[in-house]
Amino acid sequence: MAKQEYLMGLLSKPITSLDDLFVHTLQDIYYAEQQITKALPKMIDKASDPQLKQGFQSHLAETKNQIKRLEQVFQMHGAEMKAVKCPAIDGILDEAQEILGDAKDAEVIDAAALASAQAVEHYEIARYGTLIAWARQLGRNDCAGVLEQSLEEEKAADRKLTEIAEARVNRVAV
Amino acid sequence: MAKQEYLMGLLSKPITSLDDLFVHTLQDIYYAEQQITKALPKMIDKASDPQLKQGFQSHLAETKNQIKRLEQVFQMHGAEMKAVKCPAIDGILDEAQEILGDAKDAEVIDAAALASAQAVEHYEIARYGTLIAWARQLGRNDCAGVLEQSLEEEKAADRKLTEIAEARVNRVAV
């Protein structure tokens, strides 16, 4: 990301209320989901395990839909629809690239891609969980309802990745 | 973190096998846990909610114990006990500081600290889950057993934080 964008995006508004926190975190996850849609095609490309490849493909479609849901929540809440730089997802994705970058062996690449995807899922699970709690605290059960759909998808995606990881362990152990 | 340490730490060894991935990720979470022990005292200091303060305090003690467990796993596996820079945890903690830095209101600070702590927990849950799967794949059930104790603690810490978050929602809703 260009330095200018960074300066433009990051905490352009001071956080003084729970509403500010809610909107900032919406803008943070809006950025994160966009970065994930850029990262996933590279992971689809690198993965060899057909189940893993397919899992990434369906999660890419889900992520695009989650972006639409965030846009819906911005509109419902009358908040500025913009992405603010999220150092957490950048760090998680940088780490994924470092690990994937060096590996040559298909098994190692799949293991690294799977681990990186689970770190991404858990980041999203944490953030959507927080956003839902704050939406309820702010009396925005309507926003909470929309965000819950994304949280359930993220949890299901993580469970699917865990199943793939466990199948890999058992395959080696047999 | 100083630039020199960064250059020294980050991927000092190319990752070519599952064993390399396992050791790299151990070194990554070893760094992450150390950063968390530095961040938690600031969060204890800033938090007002007694339950949250106490939750951070007991998690600080747990984190120190988790560092000891990682040292045990390094020894069991004959791997180099060192911390490698983990951009993911740095990003998560940077984000926490940004949000906490601006806030003045105790309720907002507590909400931000709680959210940041849950993002940290979820990162750790993802990484310990991955390490356990890889330990089993490598035939190191002994290492997996030690790491499982930390995973269970992280999951319990996250559940505790969720309970505190839900109590806050209900308090406002009543």
mmCIF file of C-alpha atoms in Angstrom:
data_model
loop_
_atom_site.group_PDB
_atom_site.id
_atom_site.type_symbol
_atom_site.label_atom_id
_atom_site.label_comp_id
_atom_site.label_asym_id
_atom_site.label_seq_id
_atom_site.Cartn_x
_atom_site.Cartn_y
_atom_site.Cartn_z
ATOM 1 C CA MET A 1 0.000 0.000 0.000
ATOM 2 C CA ALA A 2 1.264 3.475 -0.927
ATOM 3 C CA LYS A 3 2.337 5.742 1.914
ATOM 4 C CA GLN A 4 -0.177 8.367 0.835
ATOM 5 C CA GLU A 5 -3.080 5.948 1.208
ATOM 6 C CA TYR A 6 -1.748 4.964 4.615
ATOM 7 C CA LEU A 7 -1.683 8.561 5.775
ATOM 8 C CA MET A 8 -5.109 9.148 4.300
ATOM 9 C CA GLY A 9 -6.688 6.076 5.793
ATOM 10 C CA LEU A 10 -5.374 5.459 9.249
ATOM 11 C CA LEU A 11 -7.478 6.958 12.031
ATOM 12 C CA SER A 12 -8.585 9.981 10.031
ATOM 13 C CA LYS A 13 -11.114 10.670 12.814
ATOM 14 C CA PRO A 14 -10.347 10.517 16.542
ATOM 15 C CA ILE A 15 -12.174 7.779 18.439
ATOM 16 C CA THR A 16 -14.132 9.249 21.328
ATOM 17 C CA SER A 17 -17.325 7.152 21.505
ATOM 18 C CA LEU A 18 -18.508 3.567 21.057
ATOM 19 C CA ASP A 19 -20.102 4.691 17.801
ATOM 20 C CA ASP A 20 -16.674 5.915 16.578
ATOM 21 C CA LEU A 21 -15.164 2.553 17.546
ATOM 22 C CA PHE A 22 -17.930 0.688 15.705
ATOM 23 C CA VAL A 23 -17.512 2.744 12.523
ATOM 24 C CA HIS A 24 -13.698 2.562 12.669
ATOM 25 C CA THR A 25 -13.801 -1.224 13.061
ATOM 26 C CA LEU A 26 -16.307 -1.507 10.180
ATOM 27 C CA GLN A 27 -13.854 0.474 8.024
ATOM 28 C CA ASP A 28 -10.996 -1.726 9.277
ATOM 29 C CA ILE A 29 -12.729 -4.999 8.346
ATOM 30 C CA TYR A 30 -13.881 -3.437 5.044
ATOM 31 C CA TYR A 31 -10.180 -2.904 4.224
ATOM 32 C CA ALA A 32 -9.314 -6.396 5.511
ATOM 33 C CA GLU A 33 -11.943 -8.106 3.329
ATOM 34 C CA GLN A 34 -10.652 -6.210 0.280
ATOM 35 C CA GLN A 35 -7.068 -7.331 0.994
ATOM 36 C CA ILE A 36 -8.316 -10.901 1.407
ATOM 37 C CA THR A 37 -9.982 -10.830 -2.031
ATOM 38 C CA LYS A 38 -6.572 -9.829 -3.438
ATOM 39 C CA ALA A 39 -4.678 -12.523 -1.495
ATOM 40 C CA LEU A 40 -7.015 -15.476 -2.117
ATOM 41 C CA PRO A 41 -6.437 -15.822 -5.892
ATOM 42 C CA LYS A 42 -2.688 -16.220 -5.189
ATOM 43 C CA MET A 43 -3.456 -18.907 -2.618
ATOM 44 C CA ILE A 44 -5.843 -20.679 -5.028
ATOM 45 C CA ASP A 45 -3.054 -20.610 -7.584
ATOM 46 C CA LYS A 46 -0.411 -22.012 -5.200
ATOM 47 C CA ALA A 47 -2.529 -24.713 -3.514
ATOM 48 C CA SER A 48 -2.280 -28.297 -4.819
ATOM 49 C CA ASP A 49 -4.752 -30.154 -2.582
ATOM 50 C CA PRO A 50 -8.048 -30.075 -4.546
ATOM 51 C CA GLN A 51 -10.127 -29.708 -1.360
ATOM 52 C CA LEU A 52 -8.019 -26.769 -0.216
ATOM 53 C CA LYS A 53 -8.136 -25.133 -3.646
ATOM 54 C CA GLN A 54 -11.892 -25.536 -3.751
ATOM 55 C CA GLY A 55 -12.221 -24.234 -0.177
ATOM 56 C CA PHE A 56 -10.306 -21.077 -1.111
ATOM 57 C CA GLN A 57 -12.414 -20.642 -4.239
ATOM 58 C CA SER A 58 -15.706 -20.801 -2.379
ATOM 59 C CA HIS A 59 -14.328 -18.512 0.334
ATOM 60 C CA LEU A 60 -13.414 -15.936 -2.318
ATOM 61 C CA ALA A 61 -17.075 -15.856 -3.414
ATOM 62 C CA GLU A 62 -18.170 -15.559 0.245
ATOM 63 C CA THR A 63 -15.698 -12.744 0.881
ATOM 64 C CA LYS A 64 -17.094 -10.716 -2.020
ATOM 65 C CA ASN A 65 -20.544 -11.158 -0.537
ATOM 66 C CA GLN A 66 -19.275 -10.132 2.915
ATOM 67 C CA ILE A 67 -17.988 -6.897 1.378
ATOM 68 C CA LYS A 68 -21.510 -6.227 0.060
ATOM 69 C CA ARG A 69 -22.923 -6.881 3.545
ATOM 70 C CA LEU A 70 -20.464 -4.383 5.041
ATOM 71 C CA GLU A 71 -21.602 -1.814 2.471
ATOM 72 C CA GLN A 72 -25.167 -2.526 3.531
ATOM 73 C CA VAL A 73 -24.265 -1.925 7.198
ATOM 74 C CA PHE A 74 -22.474 1.344 6.336
ATOM 75 C CA GLN A 75 -25.663 2.493 4.626
ATOM 76 C CA MET A 76 -27.992 1.296 7.413
ATOM 77 C CA HIS A 77 -25.892 3.093 10.003
ATOM 78 C CA GLY A 78 -25.353 6.226 7.879
ATOM 79 C CA ALA A 79 -21.563 5.850 8.209
ATOM 80 C CA GLU A 80 -18.889 6.814 5.707
ATOM 81 C CA MET A 81 -18.218 3.822 3.456
ATOM 82 C CA LYS A 82 -14.442 3.728 3.312
ATOM 83 C CA ALA A 83 -11.576 1.365 4.014
ATOM 84 C CA VAL A 84 -9.009 2.306 6.664
ATOM 85 C CA LYS A 85 -5.657 0.599 6.736
ATOM 86 C CA CYS A 86 -5.703 -2.395 9.054
ATOM 87 C CA PRO A 87 -2.163 -3.241 10.230
ATOM 88 C CA ALA A 88 -3.369 -6.553 11.633
ATOM 89 C CA ILE A 89 -4.541 -8.078 8.332
ATOM 90 C CA ASP A 90 -1.506 -6.612 6.553
ATOM 91 C CA GLY A 91 0.719 -8.361 9.096
ATOM 92 C CA ILE A 92 -1.139 -11.668 8.764
ATOM 93 C CA LEU A 93 -0.969 -11.544 4.945
ATOM 94 C CA ASP A 94 2.692 -10.423 4.920
ATOM 95 C CA GLU A 95 3.519 -13.388 7.096
ATOM 96 C CA ALA A 96 1.613 -15.696 4.716
ATOM 97 C CA GLN A 97 3.597 -14.404 1.761
ATOM 98 C CA GLU A 98 6.926 -14.832 3.573
ATOM 99 C CA ILE A 99 6.222 -18.448 4.455
ATOM 100 C CA LEU A 100 4.693 -19.329 1.074
ATOM 101 C CA GLY A 101 7.368 -17.462 -0.839
ATOM 102 C CA ASP A 102 10.216 -19.759 0.114
ATOM 103 C CA ALA A 103 8.512 -23.130 -0.080
ATOM 104 C CA LYS A 104 8.904 -25.349 -3.148
ATOM 105 C CA ASP A 105 7.334 -28.601 -1.992
ATOM 106 C CA ALA A 106 3.568 -28.883 -2.680
ATOM 107 C CA GLU A 107 2.865 -30.434 0.746
ATOM 108 C CA VAL A 108 4.700 -27.591 2.509
ATOM 109 C CA ILE A 109 2.959 -24.928 0.409
ATOM 110 C CA ASP A 110 -0.457 -26.432 1.188
ATOM 111 C CA ALA A 111 0.346 -26.632 4.900
ATOM 112 C CA ALA A 112 1.510 -22.999 4.956
ATOM 113 C CA ALA A 113 -1.496 -21.779 2.925
ATOM 114 C CA LEU A 114 -3.885 -23.646 5.208
ATOM 115 C CA ALA A 115 -2.271 -22.161 8.326
ATOM 116 C CA SER A 116 -2.345 -18.650 6.879
ATOM 117 C CA ALA A 117 -6.002 -18.992 5.924
ATOM 118 C CA GLN A 118 -6.869 -20.085 9.457
ATOM 119 C CA ALA A 119 -5.071 -17.045 10.908
ATOM 120 C CA VAL A 120 -7.132 -14.853 8.547
ATOM 121 C CA GLU A 121 -10.398 -16.592 9.508
ATOM 122 C CA HIS A 122 -9.687 -16.177 13.213
ATOM 123 C CA TYR A 123 -8.944 -12.484 12.756
ATOM 124 C CA GLU A 124 -12.293 -12.064 11.034
ATOM 125 C CA ILE A 125 -14.136 -14.145 13.645
ATOM 126 C CA ALA A 126 -12.745 -11.874 16.377
ATOM 127 C CA ARG A 127 -13.656 -8.662 14.522
ATOM 128 C CA TYR A 128 -17.169 -9.699 13.464
ATOM 129 C CA GLY A 129 -17.853 -10.924 17.019
ATOM 130 C CA THR A 130 -16.804 -7.543 18.372
ATOM 131 C CA LEU A 131 -18.810 -5.618 15.768
ATOM 132 C CA ILE A 132 -21.958 -7.615 16.593
ATOM 133 C CA ALA A 133 -21.579 -6.923 20.341
ATOM 134 C CA TRP A 134 -21.060 -3.208 19.682
ATOM 135 C CA ALA A 135 -23.991 -3.026 17.229
ATOM 136 C CA ARG A 136 -26.251 -4.467 19.957
ATOM 137 C CA GLN A 137 -24.832 -2.072 22.548
ATOM 138 C CA LEU A 138 -25.626 0.796 20.164
ATOM 139 C CA GLY A 139 -29.194 -0.497 19.735
ATOM 140 C CA ARG A 140 -28.496 -1.523 16.120
ATOM 141 C CA ASN A 141 -29.856 -5.065 16.138
ATOM 142 C CA ASP A 142 -30.520 -4.642 12.407
ATOM 143 C CA CYS A 143 -26.779 -4.166 11.726
ATOM 144 C CA ALA A 144 -25.941 -7.012 14.160
ATOM 145 C CA GLY A 145 -28.225 -9.343 12.159
ATOM 146 C CA VAL A 146 -26.422 -8.633 8.891
ATOM 147 C CA LEU A 147 -22.979 -9.022 10.475
ATOM 148 C CA GLU A 148 -24.014 -12.323 12.083
ATOM 149 C CA GLN A 149 -24.428 -13.878 8.636
ATOM 150 C CA SER A 150 -20.777 -13.109 7.890
ATOM 151 C CA LEU A 151 -19.636 -14.363 11.303
ATOM 152 C CA GLU A 152 -21.383 -17.699 10.718
ATOM 153 C CA GLU A 153 -19.725 -18.004 7.288
ATOM 154 C CA GLU A 154 -16.293 -17.287 8.787
ATOM 155 C CA LYS A 155 -16.806 -19.894 11.505
ATOM 156 C CA ALA A 156 -17.932 -22.454 8.914
ATOM 157 C CA ALA A 157 -14.904 -21.648 6.732
ATOM 158 C CA ASP A 158 -12.597 -22.158 9.730
ATOM 159 C CA ARG A 159 -14.263 -25.496 10.584
ATOM 160 C CA LYS A 160 -13.816 -26.612 6.963
ATOM 161 C CA LEU A 161 -10.105 -25.697 7.095
ATOM 162 C CA THR A 162 -9.732 -27.593 10.384
ATOM 163 C CA GLU A 163 -11.311 -30.674 8.749
ATOM 164 C CA ILE A 164 -8.850 -30.430 5.851
ATOM 165 C CA ALA A 165 -5.954 -30.034 8.320
ATOM 166 C CA GLU A 166 -7.115 -33.068 10.327
ATOM 167 C CA ALA A 167 -7.498 -35.160 7.168
ATOM 168 C CA ARG A 168 -3.884 -34.308 6.326
ATOM 169 C CA VAL A 169 -2.704 -35.403 9.791
ATOM 170 C CA ASN A 170 -4.590 -38.702 9.526
ATOM 171 C CA ARG A 171 -3.307 -39.340 6.019
ATOM 172 C CA VAL A 172 0.264 -39.083 7.307
ATOM 173 C CA ALA A 173 -0.463 -41.076 10.464
ATOM 174 C CA VAL A 174 -2.065 -44.074 8.653
ATOM 175 C CA MET B 1 11.713 -3.503 17.510
ATOM 176 C CA ALA B 2 15.095 -2.370 16.174
ATOM 177 C CA LYS B 3 15.774 -2.842 12.460
ATOM 178 C CA GLN B 4 18.800 -4.989 13.225
ATOM 179 C CA GLU B 5 16.741 -7.452 15.236
ATOM 180 C CA TYR B 6 14.224 -7.541 12.406
ATOM 181 C CA LEU B 7 16.897 -8.407 9.878
ATOM 182 C CA MET B 8 18.366 -10.953 12.210
ATOM 183 C CA GLY B 9 15.070 -12.588 13.066
ATOM 184 C CA LEU B 10 12.840 -12.739 10.033
ATOM 185 C CA LEU B 11 13.142 -15.968 8.076
ATOM 186 C CA SER B 12 16.823 -16.440 8.837
ATOM 187 C CA LYS B 13 16.433 -19.980 7.472
ATOM 188 C CA PRO B 14 14.553 -20.897 4.270
ATOM 189 C CA ILE B 15 11.437 -22.986 4.768
ATOM 190 C CA THR B 16 11.656 -26.161 2.730
ATOM 191 C CA SER B 17 9.985 -28.831 4.897
ATOM 192 C CA LEU B 18 7.091 -29.254 7.320
ATOM 193 C CA ASP B 19 9.675 -29.413 10.081
ATOM 194 C CA ASP B 20 10.990 -25.973 9.017
ATOM 195 C CA LEU B 21 7.426 -24.620 9.037
ATOM 196 C CA PHE B 22 6.819 -26.077 12.504
ATOM 197 C CA VAL B 23 10.013 -24.587 13.945
ATOM 198 C CA HIS B 24 9.444 -21.208 12.224
ATOM 199 C CA THR B 25 5.900 -21.016 13.609
ATOM 200 C CA LEU B 26 7.122 -21.974 17.090
ATOM 201 C CA GLN B 27 9.623 -19.094 16.850
ATOM 202 C CA ASP B 28 6.852 -16.812 15.574
ATOM 203 C CA ILE B 29 4.500 -17.554 18.474
ATOM 204 C CA TYR B 30 7.450 -17.347 20.906
ATOM 205 C CA TYR B 31 7.944 -13.754 19.693
ATOM 206 C CA ALA B 32 4.180 -13.113 19.804
ATOM 207 C CA GLU B 33 3.854 -14.309 23.414
ATOM 208 C CA GLN B 34 6.770 -12.089 24.435
ATOM 209 C CA GLN B 35 5.128 -9.049 22.789
ATOM 210 C CA ILE B 36 1.876 -9.904 24.562
ATOM 211 C CA THR B 37 3.607 -9.923 27.963
ATOM 212 C CA LYS B 38 4.796 -6.396 27.145
ATOM 213 C CA ALA B 39 1.368 -5.198 25.938
ATOM 214 C CA LEU B 40 -0.784 -6.663 28.739
ATOM 215 C CA PRO B 41 0.529 -4.481 31.613
ATOM 216 C CA LYS B 42 -0.493 -1.380 29.587
ATOM 217 C CA MET B 43 -3.963 -2.843 29.065
ATOM 218 C CA ILE B 44 -4.263 -3.721 32.775
ATOM 219 C CA ASP B 45 -3.325 -0.133 33.528
ATOM 220 C CA LYS B 46 -5.867 1.365 31.099
ATOM 221 C CA ALA B 47 -8.839 -0.919 31.864
ATOM 222 C CA SER B 48 -11.477 0.297 34.329
ATOM 223 C CA ASP B 49 -13.906 -2.651 34.452
ATOM 224 C CA PRO B 50 -12.664 -4.757 37.417
ATOM 225 C CA GLN B 51 -13.555 -8.044 35.663
ATOM 226 C CA LEU B 52 -11.609 -7.006 32.571
ATOM 227 C CA LYS B 53 -8.624 -5.827 34.622
ATOM 228 C CA GLN B 54 -8.611 -9.098 36.528
ATOM 229 C CA GLY B 55 -8.995 -11.080 33.284
ATOM 230 C CA PHE B 56 -5.917 -9.360 31.807
ATOM 231 C CA GLN B 57 -3.975 -9.955 35.017
ATOM 232 C CA SER B 58 -4.654 -13.680 35.064
ATOM 233 C CA HIS B 59 -3.911 -13.899 31.325
ATOM 234 C CA LEU B 60 -0.526 -12.248 31.914
ATOM 235 C CA ALA B 61 0.354 -15.044 34.340
ATOM 236 C CA GLU B 62 -0.888 -17.644 31.821
ATOM 237 C CA THR B 63 1.125 -16.052 29.008
ATOM 238 C CA LYS B 64 4.347 -16.292 31.040
ATOM 239 C CA ASN B 65 3.606 -19.964 31.568
ATOM 240 C CA GLN B 66 2.886 -20.432 27.847
ATOM 241 C CA ILE B 67 6.348 -19.010 27.096
ATOM 242 C CA LYS B 68 7.837 -21.670 29.402
ATOM 243 C CA ARG B 69 5.844 -24.354 27.557
ATOM 244 C CA LEU B 70 7.193 -23.124 24.218
ATOM 245 C CA GLU B 71 10.730 -23.336 25.633
ATOM 246 C CA GLN B 72 9.956 -26.902 26.685
ATOM 247 C CA VAL B 73 8.780 -27.736 23.122
ATOM 248 C CA PHE B 74 11.927 -26.170 21.606
ATOM 249 C CA GLN B 75 13.997 -28.427 23.868
ATOM 250 C CA MET B 76 11.907 -31.556 23.224
ATOM 251 C CA HIS B 77 12.189 -31.013 19.474
ATOM 252 C CA GLY B 78 15.871 -30.005 19.553
ATOM 253 C CA ALA B 79 15.052 -26.718 17.786
ATOM 254 C CA GLU B 80 16.778 -23.380 18.172
ATOM 255 C CA MET B 81 15.012 -21.419 20.937
ATOM 256 C CA LYS B 82 14.664 -17.989 19.431
ATOM 257 C CA ALA B 83 11.979 -15.438 18.637
ATOM 258 C CA VAL B 84 11.429 -14.408 15.011
ATOM 259 C CA LYS B 85 9.587 -11.220 14.239
ATOM 260 C CA CYS B 86 5.876 -11.890 13.706
ATOM 261 C CA PRO B 87 4.288 -9.131 11.580
ATOM 262 C CA ALA B 88 0.805 -10.426 12.441
ATOM 263 C CA ILE B 89 1.019 -9.866 16.204
ATOM 264 C CA ASP B 90 2.834 -6.562 15.643
ATOM 265 C CA GLY B 91 -0.068 -5.452 13.421
ATOM 266 C CA ILE B 92 -2.699 -6.564 15.935
ATOM 267 C CA LEU B 93 -0.914 -4.785 18.815
ATOM 268 C CA ASP B 94 -0.248 -1.639 16.730
ATOM 269 C CA GLU B 95 -3.933 -1.476 15.949
ATOM 270 C CA ALA B 96 -4.763 -1.875 19.651
ATOM 271 C CA GLN B 97 -2.492 1.015 20.552
ATOM 272 C CA GLU B 98 -3.977 3.263 17.857
ATOM 273 C CA ILE B 99 -7.533 2.697 19.043
ATOM 274 C CA LEU B 100 -6.672 2.895 22.745
ATOM 275 C CA GLY B 101 -4.410 5.887 22.271
ATOM 276 C CA ASP B 102 -7.142 8.288 21.250
ATOM 277 C CA ALA B 103 -9.919 7.265 23.616
ATOM 278 C CA LYS B 104 -10.586 9.206 26.820
ATOM 279 C CA ASP B 105 -13.858 7.702 28.011
ATOM 280 C CA ALA B 106 -13.471 4.681 30.326
ATOM 281 C CA GLU B 107 -16.294 2.750 28.602
ATOM 282 C CA VAL B 108 -14.695 3.280 25.187
ATOM 283 C CA ILE B 109 -11.232 2.316 26.449
ATOM 284 C CA ASP B 110 -12.614 -0.883 27.994
ATOM 285 C CA ALA B 111 -14.502 -1.755 24.795
ATOM 286 C CA ALA B 112 -11.381 -1.179 22.674
ATOM 287 C CA ALA B 113 -9.131 -3.135 25.071
ATOM 288 C CA LEU B 114 -11.590 -6.039 25.118
ATOM 289 C CA ALA B 115 -11.779 -6.125 21.317
ATOM 290 C CA SER B 116 -8.002 -5.984 20.962
ATOM 291 C CA ALA B 117 -7.546 -8.785 23.473
ATOM 292 C CA GLN B 118 -10.004 -10.968 21.533
ATOM 293 C CA ALA B 119 -8.091 -10.352 18.295
ATOM 294 C CA VAL B 120 -4.906 -11.442 20.112
ATOM 295 C CA GLU B 121 -6.586 -14.571 21.540
ATOM 296 C CA HIS B 122 -7.906 -15.576 18.128
ATOM 297 C CA TYR B 123 -4.467 -15.177 16.566
ATOM 298 C CA GLU B 124 -3.033 -17.457 19.218
ATOM 299 C CA ILE B 125 -5.867 -19.988 18.874
ATOM 300 C CA ALA B 126 -5.176 -20.204 15.120
ATOM 301 C CA ARG B 127 -1.406 -20.610 15.590
ATOM 302 C CA TYR B 128 -1.546 -23.152 18.421
ATOM 303 C CA GLY B 129 -4.146 -25.153 16.451
ATOM 304 C CA THR B 130 -1.811 -25.218 13.454
ATOM 305 C CA LEU B 131 1.245 -26.122 15.564
ATOM 306 C CA ILE B 132 -0.626 -29.039 17.160
ATOM 307 C CA ALA B 133 -1.688 -30.403 13.735
ATOM 308 C CA TRP B 134 1.876 -30.118 12.428
ATOM 309 C CA ALA B 135 3.373 -31.687 15.576
ATOM 310 C CA ARG B 136 1.084 -34.710 15.040
ATOM 311 C CA GLN B 137 1.964 -34.853 11.343
ATOM 312 C CA LEU B 138 5.642 -34.884 12.340
ATOM 313 C CA GLY B 139 4.987 -37.734 14.801
ATOM 314 C CA ARG B 140 5.613 -35.412 17.780
ATOM 315 C CA ASN B 141 2.567 -36.214 19.892
ATOM 316 C CA ASP B 142 4.635 -35.262 22.933
ATOM 317 C CA CYS B 143 5.015 -31.682 21.628
ATOM 318 C CA ALA B 144 1.342 -31.626 20.580
ATOM 319 C CA GLY B 145 0.330 -32.525 24.150
ATOM 320 C CA VAL B 146 2.257 -29.588 25.643
ATOM 321 C CA LEU B 147 0.897 -27.146 23.035
ATOM 322 C CA GLU B 148 -2.671 -28.351 23.653
ATOM 323 C CA GLN B 149 -2.505 -27.058 27.219
ATOM 324 C CA SER B 150 -1.820 -23.563 25.869
ATOM 325 C CA LEU B 151 -4.546 -23.855 23.216
ATOM 326 C CA GLU B 152 -7.105 -24.761 25.898
ATOM 327 C CA GLU B 153 -6.015 -21.770 27.996
ATOM 328 C CA GLU B 154 -6.358 -19.429 25.008
ATOM 329 C CA LYS B 155 -9.834 -20.752 24.217
ATOM 330 C CA ALA B 156 -10.879 -20.327 27.848
ATOM 331 C CA ALA B 157 -9.474 -16.769 27.890
ATOM 332 C CA ASP B 158 -11.457 -15.943 24.741
ATOM 333 C CA ARG B 159 -14.663 -17.395 26.251
ATOM 334 C CA LYS B 160 -14.106 -15.294 29.391
ATOM 335 C CA LEU B 161 -13.682 -12.147 27.248
ATOM 336 C CA THR B 162 -16.870 -13.004 25.318
ATOM 337 C CA GLU B 163 -18.753 -13.340 28.633
ATOM 338 C CA ILE B 164 -17.482 -9.914 29.726
ATOM 339 C CA ALA B 165 -18.480 -8.436 26.334
ATOM 340 C CA GLU B 166 -21.968 -9.979 26.573
ATOM 341 C CA ALA B 167 -22.424 -8.704 30.131
ATOM 342 C CA ARG B 168 -21.610 -5.213 28.839
ATOM 343 C CA VAL B 169 -24.235 -5.528 26.061
ATOM 344 C CA ASN B 170 -26.894 -6.712 28.539
ATOM 345 C CA ARG B 171 -26.038 -3.963 31.019
ATOM 346 C CA VAL B 172 -26.703 -1.367 28.321
ATOM 347 C CA ALA B 173 -29.796 -3.170 27.002
ATOM 348 C CA VAL B 174 -31.518 -3.474 30.436
#
